[in-house]
C-alpha cells in the first residue's frame, strides 16, 4: 500500500502542476486553461483518485486529506491565497470518492 500512496502523491503533484506549468510556457493558453484546470480537471482527478484507491484498500479518510493538501504547493507557486477554496472543494470531491470507493470495495468483497 505504501507504493500506491507514493504513486498517488506523485500523480497528484503532476496533475495539479502540469497545466500551470504549461500556462507559464505558453502564456496565450491561460485564458482557456486556467479555470478549466481549477474547476474541472483537478476536481475530477480528486474524485477519481479517491475512488480508485478506496476501491482497492477500503475506506481511508486520510487519502482525501492527502489529495487536498497536495494542492498547497501549487496554490502558493502558481495562484494566490484565494485558491484555498479550491483545496476545500478538492477535499469534498475526494471525500465523496472515498465513500464511493469504499462502497465498491465492500461490494467487491461480498461477491
XYZ file of N, CA and C in Angstrom:
333
model
N 0.822 -1.200 0.000
C 0.000 0.000 0.000
C 0.862 1.258 0.000
N 2.037 1.228 0.579
C 2.858 2.439 0.632
C 3.321 2.867 -0.762
N 3.560 1.906 -1.657
C 3.922 2.263 -3.028
C 2.754 2.950 -3.721
N 1.555 2.521 -3.424
C 0.365 3.134 -4.017
C 0.205 4.566 -3.507
N 0.503 4.802 -2.243
C 0.413 6.154 -1.677
C 1.431 7.068 -2.343
N 2.641 6.574 -2.521
C 3.670 7.369 -3.195
C 3.241 7.664 -4.630
N 2.626 6.686 -5.274
C 2.120 6.888 -6.628
C 1.055 7.964 -6.677
N 0.147 7.970 -5.705
C -0.903 8.994 -5.666
C -0.299 10.364 -5.382
N 0.702 10.425 -4.523
C 1.352 11.705 -4.231
C 2.015 12.265 -5.488
N 2.761 11.427 -6.179
C 3.438 11.886 -7.402
C 2.431 12.273 -8.470
N 1.414 11.433 -8.677
C 0.396 11.738 -9.678
C -0.356 13.023 -9.331
N -0.655 13.220 -8.061
C -1.345 14.442 -7.642
C -0.509 15.677 -7.955
N 0.762 15.611 -7.622
C 1.626 16.764 -7.890
C 1.743 17.032 -9.390
N 1.788 15.979 -10.188
C 1.863 16.157 -11.641
C 0.556 16.749 -12.163
N -0.572 16.183 -11.761
C -1.874 16.672 -12.247
C -2.093 18.123 -11.825
N -1.818 18.435 -10.570
C -2.044 19.796 -10.087
C -1.105 20.817 -10.730
N 0.077 20.396 -11.160
C 1.078 21.347 -11.639
C 1.260 21.398 -13.145
N 0.820 20.408 -13.888
C 1.137 20.353 -15.305
C 0.503 21.505 -16.095
N -0.741 21.802 -15.852
C -1.384 22.890 -16.609
C -0.835 24.257 -16.210
N -0.619 24.559 -14.920
C 0.018 25.845 -14.605
C 1.415 25.990 -15.213
N 2.169 24.888 -15.266
C 3.491 24.955 -15.898
C 3.347 25.226 -17.385
N 2.416 24.539 -18.030
C 2.170 24.785 -19.461
C 1.688 26.209 -19.705
N 0.911 26.750 -18.783
C 0.471 28.143 -18.905
C 1.641 29.111 -18.812
N 2.631 28.781 -18.008
C 3.826 29.632 -17.941
C 4.648 29.537 -19.219
N 4.700 28.338 -19.801
C 5.460 28.151 -21.034
C 4.743 28.783 -22.228
N 3.432 28.575 -22.291
C 2.608 29.110 -23.383
C 1.565 30.065 -22.804
N 1.927 31.316 -22.540
C 1.009 32.242 -21.851
C -0.276 32.534 -22.623
N -0.292 32.314 -23.919
C -1.511 32.595 -24.679
C -2.626 31.587 -24.370
N -2.302 30.476 -23.723
C -3.327 29.481 -23.399
C -3.980 29.708 -22.043
N -3.516 30.683 -21.299
C -4.019 30.892 -19.937
C -5.515 31.127 -19.911
N -6.034 31.889 -20.825
C -7.463 32.210 -20.806
C -8.326 30.974 -21.017
N -7.793 29.954 -21.660
C -8.576 28.748 -21.931
C -8.411 27.669 -20.873
N -7.262 27.626 -20.239
C -6.981 26.507 -19.348
C -6.995 26.843 -17.861
N -6.938 28.112 -17.506
C -6.827 28.495 -16.100
C -8.005 27.967 -15.281
N -9.207 28.334 -15.649
C -10.367 27.901 -14.883
C -10.752 26.456 -15.171
N -10.463 25.981 -16.370
C -10.714 24.575 -16.683
C -9.929 23.684 -15.736
N -8.697 24.060 -15.483
C -7.848 23.300 -14.572
C -8.386 23.343 -13.144
N -8.660 24.520 -12.650
C -9.112 24.659 -11.259
C -10.499 24.061 -11.031
N -11.402 24.269 -11.950
C -12.776 23.829 -11.741
C -13.028 22.389 -12.140
N -12.476 21.953 -13.239
C -12.870 20.666 -13.788
C -11.804 19.580 -13.607
N -10.624 19.800 -14.123
C -9.605 18.740 -14.161
C -9.189 18.312 -12.752
N -8.848 19.260 -11.901
C -8.407 18.913 -10.552
C -9.533 18.299 -9.724
N -10.744 18.794 -9.884
C -11.886 18.234 -9.152
C -12.152 16.797 -9.586
N -12.138 16.576 -10.884
C -12.354 15.232 -11.412
C -11.236 14.283 -10.975
N -10.012 14.775 -10.993
C -8.897 13.948 -10.521
C -9.078 13.582 -9.050
N -9.463 14.526 -8.215
C -9.657 14.261 -6.783
C -10.690 13.157 -6.572
N -11.765 13.229 -7.312
C -12.821 12.231 -7.203
C -12.328 10.861 -7.669
N -11.723 10.799 -8.844
C -11.303 9.517 -9.421
C -10.178 8.875 -8.617
N -9.207 9.653 -8.185
C -8.092 9.097 -7.404
C -8.591 8.472 -6.107
N -9.510 9.136 -5.441
C -10.047 8.597 -4.186
C -10.870 7.332 -4.440
N -11.641 7.320 -5.514
C -12.431 6.123 -5.837
C -11.505 4.933 -6.093
N -10.497 5.144 -6.914
C -9.585 4.048 -7.273
C -8.855 3.521 -6.041
N -8.337 4.420 -5.212
C -7.587 3.995 -4.029
C -8.487 3.258 -3.050
N -9.645 3.810 -2.759
C -10.518 3.207 -1.747
C -11.244 1.975 -2.268
N -11.384 1.860 -3.558
C -11.950 0.625 -4.113
C -11.008 -0.541 -3.827
N -9.725 -0.272 -3.858
C -8.741 -1.326 -3.613
C -8.489 -1.552 -2.127
N -8.413 -0.486 -1.329
C -7.992 -0.595 0.063
C -9.083 -0.315 1.096
N -10.282 -0.004 0.675
C -11.343 0.293 1.620
C -11.323 1.755 2.055
N -12.176 2.084 2.994
C -12.347 3.472 3.437
C -11.100 3.952 4.166
N -10.482 4.987 3.623
C -9.316 5.634 4.233
C -9.528 7.149 4.142
N -9.927 7.756 5.246
C -10.225 9.195 5.251
C -8.993 10.016 4.939
N -7.836 9.533 5.321
C -6.607 10.307 5.129
C -6.248 10.486 3.661
N -6.762 9.630 2.782
C -6.457 9.806 1.361
C -7.117 11.085 0.848
N -8.292 11.409 1.364
C -8.954 12.662 0.993
C -8.150 13.863 1.477
N -7.619 13.758 2.669
C -6.815 14.843 3.227
C -5.529 15.026 2.428
N -4.882 13.914 2.076
C -3.633 13.992 1.306
C -3.883 14.622 -0.062
N -4.925 14.163 -0.738
C -5.224 14.690 -2.070
C -5.471 16.199 -2.012
N -6.188 16.652 -0.998
C -6.463 18.086 -0.877
C -5.208 18.870 -0.489
N -4.434 18.363 0.443
C -3.242 19.086 0.902
C -2.149 19.178 -0.158
N -2.131 18.239 -1.087
C -1.119 18.286 -2.134
C -1.339 19.430 -3.115
N -2.490 20.089 -3.020
C -2.725 21.277 -3.837
C -2.021 22.508 -3.256
N -1.635 22.472 -1.989
C -0.999 23.625 -1.341
C 0.239 24.142 -2.072
N 1.204 23.283 -2.439
C 2.367 23.829 -3.147
C 1.991 24.516 -4.459
N 1.063 23.920 -5.182
C 0.618 24.524 -6.445
C -0.044 25.867 -6.192
N -0.841 25.917 -5.147
C -1.538 27.156 -4.826
C -0.541 28.281 -4.531
N 0.467 27.995 -3.744
C 1.424 29.043 -3.392
C 2.370 29.399 -4.537
N 2.654 28.441 -5.414
C 3.571 28.710 -6.525
C 2.871 29.431 -7.672
N 1.691 28.970 -8.066
C 1.060 29.466 -9.290
C -0.144 30.377 -9.052
N -0.797 30.253 -7.911
C -2.003 31.033 -7.644
C -1.741 31.933 -6.446
N -2.796 32.312 -5.734
C -2.627 33.082 -4.508
C -3.525 32.486 -3.431
N -3.630 33.165 -2.308
C -4.368 32.629 -1.166
C -5.858 32.459 -1.437
N -6.372 33.114 -2.439
C -7.793 32.960 -2.745
C -8.103 31.565 -3.291
N -7.098 30.803 -3.620
C -7.306 29.448 -4.122
C -7.530 28.437 -2.990
N -7.530 28.890 -1.730
C -7.834 27.986 -0.621
C -9.170 27.301 -0.812
N -10.125 28.010 -1.364
C -11.452 27.442 -1.547
C -11.393 26.202 -2.439
N -10.482 26.172 -3.395
C -10.357 25.007 -4.260
C -9.811 23.805 -3.502
N -8.960 24.043 -2.538
C -8.466 22.950 -1.713
C -9.618 22.302 -0.953
N -10.539 23.113 -0.482
C -11.714 22.590 0.215
C -12.600 21.813 -0.758
N -12.765 22.352 -1.953
C -13.559 21.668 -2.977
C -12.926 20.324 -3.328
N -11.614 20.291 -3.491
C -10.932 19.042 -3.816
C -11.065 18.039 -2.675
N -11.042 18.525 -1.430
C -11.255 17.639 -0.288
C -12.655 17.035 -0.333
N -13.644 17.851 -0.631
C -15.025 17.356 -0.694
C -15.184 16.321 -1.806
N -14.624 16.606 -2.986
C -14.684 15.633 -4.076
C -13.954 14.343 -3.696
N -12.793 14.467 -3.070
C -12.049 13.280 -2.655
C -12.806 12.512 -1.583
N -13.483 13.212 -0.695
C -14.279 12.550 0.335
C -15.436 11.781 -0.284
N -16.092 12.381 -1.255
C -17.160 11.678 -1.988
C -16.576 10.444 -2.678
N -15.413 10.604 -3.305
C -14.752 9.468 -3.944
C -14.362 8.388 -2.953
N -13.980 8.789 -1.754
C -13.638 7.828 -0.709
C -14.854 6.985 -0.341
N -16.002 7.623 -0.206
C -17.220 6.883 0.107
C -17.614 5.958 -1.040
N -17.550 6.442 -2.254
C -17.889 5.615 -3.413
C -16.928 4.429 -3.515
N -15.643 4.691 -3.377
C -14.648 3.625 -3.444
C -14.819 2.585 -2.351
N -15.149 3.027 -1.144
C -15.335 2.060 -0.056
C -16.588 1.222 -0.279
N -17.619 1.813 -0.858
C -18.825 1.037 -1.197
C -18.491 -0.002 -2.262
N -17.728 0.404 -3.270
C -17.309 -0.542 -4.311
C -16.418 -1.636 -3.732
N -15.588 -1.292 -2.751
C -14.727 -2.272 -2.093
C -15.568 -3.299 -1.343
N -16.572 -2.841 -0.620
C -17.445 -3.759 0.119
C -18.228 -4.646 -0.851
N -18.676 -4.051 -1.962
C -19.410 -4.798 -2.966
C -18.514 -5.876 -3.586
N -17.256 -5.532 -3.836
C -16.294 -6.470 -4.409
C -16.020 -7.618 -3.447
N -15.900 -7.297 -2.167
C -15.615 -8.324 -1.162
C -16.803 -9.256 -0.941
N -18.017 -8.743 -1.132
C -19.205 -9.567 -0.876
C -19.438 -10.575 -1.995
N -18.826 -10.372 -3.135
C -19.015 -11.324 -4.240
C -18.192 -12.534 -4.096
